Amino acid sequence: MIKDYFFPLSNRRLIRQFTIRDIRSQYQGSIIGIGWAFLTPLLMLAAYFFVFRIAFNNRWPSENDSNINFALQIYTGLIIYNLFADSLRQAPRLIVSNANFVKKVVFPLETLSWSVALSCSFHAVAGLFTLLILSVASQQSLPIALISLPLVVGSMFPLMLGLVWLVSALGVYIRDTTQITSLIIRVMLFLSPVFFPVKILPESIQPWLYLNPIAPVIEQTRHVILDGQWPDWSIVATSWLISLVVAYLGARWFNFVRKGFADVL
Amino acid sequence: MSSNTSISVQGVCKSYSLYGKPIDRLKQFFPFQNKTSRKQFHALKNINFSIGKGEVLGVIGRNGAGKSTLLQLICNTLLPTTGSISTKGRISALLELGSGFNPQFTGRENIFLATAIQGYSKEETLQKLDEIIDFSGIRKFIDRPAKTYSSGMYVRLAFSVAINVDPDILVIDEALAVGDAEFSRKSFERIMQLKEAGKTILFCSHSLYQIESLCDRAIWLDEGEVKADGIPADVVSAYTNSTRDEQPTEKTTDNYKKTDRATAYINKVEAYSSNTDNGLLSIQSGEDSLTIDIHYYCNPDLPTPSIAPIITLIDQQIITGTSSHIDNITVKPSSDGHGKVSITFPRIPLLKGHYGIGAYLFCEKGIHVYDFVYNAATVIVSQNSLEQGLVHLEHVWNID
């Protein structure tokens, strides 16, 4: 039963259809179309860059403190954070808004979570692609360590799956989930090392930040792309472990409470 | 479950707890929750039956009798509180109009969505795609989002998907009356084809006539229990008798309840010819007369209804139909509401062919339809002349 949650082979058509539909519907009818997937993060980056670099005159504590490096550091953080935020934002109403699929047809509800995670991943991949081009262009080098990038960022995927299962199921029973989630999303922007590296924090606080599961992913991604170094494999492995545990618990929770969905929707 | 059984329902009960808030349902999952007495609503009580492969089963009963719950349980969208249900083969369900559809998707995407939900591969769907689109008759709009569809188009597409995907079991919940006459005729034909192909069909309808004409077997549900199970004609008449029996007692109860119940309906439509022989109604064109008897019931509190006999082609296209209202006839039901009218067509001018006899029961102004019946009897007209067409018209030749 839980196996179907992680290996939804028989439902791959459904997942693909929902994912493509989800991505396409975001840009349908717009003039720039899919270009928005690249443009939006760049425009947001420009705004943050203006606030933190120009207005607050922040510095990035590394040997390379150029403007472009500062921008790319923030951009990396934003890509990972958005992956988390976008999927979580859709979660509370995911089941509620698809009540038809709960009550009227036999539908593998767990696949909705996959579609959300995949369509958010699509945007992250678009962002990473832009980031890589900018980074390689500015550093004039193509470090071999980049091949470890899928492993480093990949640990976000089970984390998102698990969180979406967890929150979407909760959202069916507790309607306040929407408000709570949007609050968490906003707070997390500042509790994640998006606008700063972890090492500028006081030593006593640094371990606490690692309670945030996306903090190590952001740090390691920067390490790979911007420093051109191999990641710290023990941290990457820990991230994967935590993500998989979250995913497993999410799936178990979803499977446990889904029996009651039809009774309250 | 034997090899010939397609659906088996054993000891199934379904009760709904009435939750004040959704979170109360969540709390119920946890054992430490003190069991406060929740209000229970028993939709189904100990239902047992099985349906053989290729059987067509109709489910009848009043609103709220548990029909839809039963169908949902069979389709596995609801879980039974106790008991078990097993089904064999692929189920295609039409529980509510376009239920598996996403309004944001285009019609074409919805076809793929609905079939993917039912577990058909892309290749299988591609094979059926043209058939589905053609059947729905909305090819022009198939690449527009479903939210732009009229409700008729929506339903036609949903119906078209449900009956064209080659299911082993087809479950239909009161959706047969969808679309215009042309579409509903096509749907009937398709369902009859499925029936002949040995598919199991389960449907519920308020049109008792449909149940009698389509089903091999009928089940009457009343307040969550099986009241009768057997040959459709018997079950339907038991059901109509019960609604009739309750009618007089209702006069004394409050007015609201009355609207739940059948207020006027056609009991029976019979046809006779002056040339009666061996049950088959065969008529000699232009010579024999045709008499139609219509037995009806109309709640005595209602104004006197008007009654319209019709003669149709087998595909339900009306050739002629008059009514007591048009002809300024006042029918006279007895004091308990029952009545019978009889109309005779002398020297029937229909030409050779098969014709259906039916009737409509209207309100006193001839506007609101209480009930209707098609093809209650079939008449076979034969003729001696070579005149062509459906009907003989009086005519005069002029040769200058």
Tab-separated table of C-alpha atoms in Angstrom, chain A residues 10-11 13-22 24-25 28 97-108 169-176 253-265, chain B residues 14-17 19 21-26 29-30 72 75-79 93 95-96 98-102 104-106 108-123 125 145:
chain	number	residue	atom	x	y	z
A	10	SER	CA	0.699	2.234	-12.540
A	11	ASN	CA	-0.379	5.840	-12.150
A	13	ARG	CA	0.185	8.549	-16.813
A	14	LEU	CA	-2.070	10.374	-14.406
A	15	ILE	CA	0.841	12.022	-12.681
A	16	ARG	CA	2.362	13.137	-15.951
A	17	GLN	CA	-0.933	14.489	-17.183
A	18	PHE	CA	-1.595	16.447	-14.022
A	19	THR	CA	1.937	17.787	-13.903
A	20	ILE	CA	1.996	18.984	-17.492
A	21	ARG	CA	-1.452	20.417	-17.069
A	22	ASP	CA	-0.395	22.224	-13.920
A	24	ARG	CA	0.898	24.679	-18.707
A	25	SER	CA	-2.095	26.207	-16.959
A	28	GLN	CA	-1.629	29.508	-20.692
A	97	SER	CA	-10.351	21.541	-4.062
A	98	ASN	CA	-10.436	18.122	-5.685
A	99	ALA	CA	-13.369	16.853	-3.648
A	100	ASN	CA	-14.790	15.253	-6.783
A	101	PHE	CA	-11.854	12.888	-6.895
A	102	VAL	CA	-12.543	11.863	-3.329
A	103	LYS	CA	-16.258	11.298	-3.499
A	104	LYS	CA	-17.255	10.595	-7.043
A	105	VAL	CA	-14.581	8.466	-8.610
A	106	VAL	CA	-11.950	5.995	-7.567
A	107	PHE	CA	-8.879	8.138	-7.743
A	108	PRO	CA	-5.358	7.505	-6.460
A	169	ALA	CA	-4.448	15.459	4.567
A	170	LEU	CA	-4.485	17.796	7.532
A	171	GLY	CA	-6.120	20.493	5.411
A	172	VAL	CA	-9.143	18.280	4.873
A	173	TYR	CA	-9.938	18.159	8.589
A	174	ILE	CA	-8.569	21.448	9.827
A	175	ARG	CA	-9.380	24.375	7.618
A	176	ASP	CA	-6.980	26.640	9.520
A	253	TRP	CA	-0.277	9.715	7.815
A	254	PHE	CA	-2.023	10.297	4.515
A	255	ASN	CA	-2.879	6.652	4.205
A	256	PHE	CA	-4.128	6.551	7.768
A	257	VAL	CA	-6.532	9.473	7.588
A	258	ARG	CA	-7.656	9.295	3.950
A	259	LYS	CA	-10.443	6.856	4.888
A	260	GLY	CA	-12.280	9.752	6.462
A	261	PHE	CA	-11.912	12.205	3.565
A	262	ALA	CA	-15.218	11.268	1.959
A	263	ASP	CA	-17.037	11.732	5.267
A	264	VAL	CA	-16.128	15.374	5.708
A	265	LEU	CA	-15.794	16.772	2.209
B	14	LYS	CA	-23.126	2.078	5.702
B	15	SER	CA	-23.700	4.588	8.394
B	16	TYR	CA	-22.653	8.169	8.387
B	17	SER	CA	-21.697	9.886	11.543
B	19	TYR	CA	-19.893	15.443	12.461
B	21	LYS	CA	-16.804	19.864	12.474
B	22	PRO	CA	-14.393	18.072	10.141
B	23	ILE	CA	-11.838	17.843	12.946
B	24	ASP	CA	-14.188	15.588	14.902
B	25	ARG	CA	-13.711	13.013	12.172
B	26	LEU	CA	-9.947	13.289	12.566
B	29	PHE	CA	-8.977	8.007	14.270
B	30	PHE	CA	-7.269	8.153	17.618
B	72	GLN	CA	-20.856	4.535	-4.660
B	75	CYS	CA	-17.618	1.749	-7.271
B	76	ASN	CA	-15.394	1.778	-4.212
B	77	THR	CA	-15.558	5.533	-3.671
B	78	LEU	CA	-17.113	4.900	-0.283
B	79	LEU	CA	-16.083	2.223	2.158
B	93	ALA	CA	-19.107	4.662	-13.422
B	95	LEU	CA	-22.221	8.615	-10.605
B	96	GLU	CA	-22.686	12.273	-11.110
B	98	GLY	CA	-18.946	14.749	-15.227
B	99	SER	CA	-17.608	13.800	-11.832
B	100	GLY	CA	-14.178	12.658	-12.943
B	101	PHE	CA	-13.673	15.827	-14.922
B	102	ASN	CA	-11.532	18.799	-14.234
B	104	GLN	CA	-9.801	23.564	-16.266
B	105	PHE	CA	-8.863	20.815	-18.688
B	106	THR	CA	-10.023	20.780	-22.272
B	108	ARG	CA	-9.828	16.129	-24.981
B	109	GLU	CA	-7.640	16.266	-21.880
B	110	ASN	CA	-10.620	15.304	-19.773
B	111	ILE	CA	-11.146	12.221	-21.887
B	112	PHE	CA	-7.569	11.193	-21.149
B	113	LEU	CA	-7.969	12.121	-17.509
B	114	ALA	CA	-11.169	10.151	-17.051
B	115	THR	CA	-9.799	7.094	-18.805
B	116	ALA	CA	-6.496	7.289	-16.941
B	117	ILE	CA	-8.425	7.331	-13.670
B	118	GLN	CA	-10.099	4.133	-14.742
B	119	GLY	CA	-6.745	2.592	-15.539
B	120	TYR	CA	-6.786	2.575	-19.321
B	121	SER	CA	-3.506	3.037	-21.104
B	122	LYS	CA	-2.868	5.912	-23.452
B	123	GLU	CA	-2.951	3.556	-26.440
B	125	THR	CA	-7.677	5.668	-25.096
B	145	PRO	CA	-11.748	24.019	-21.517
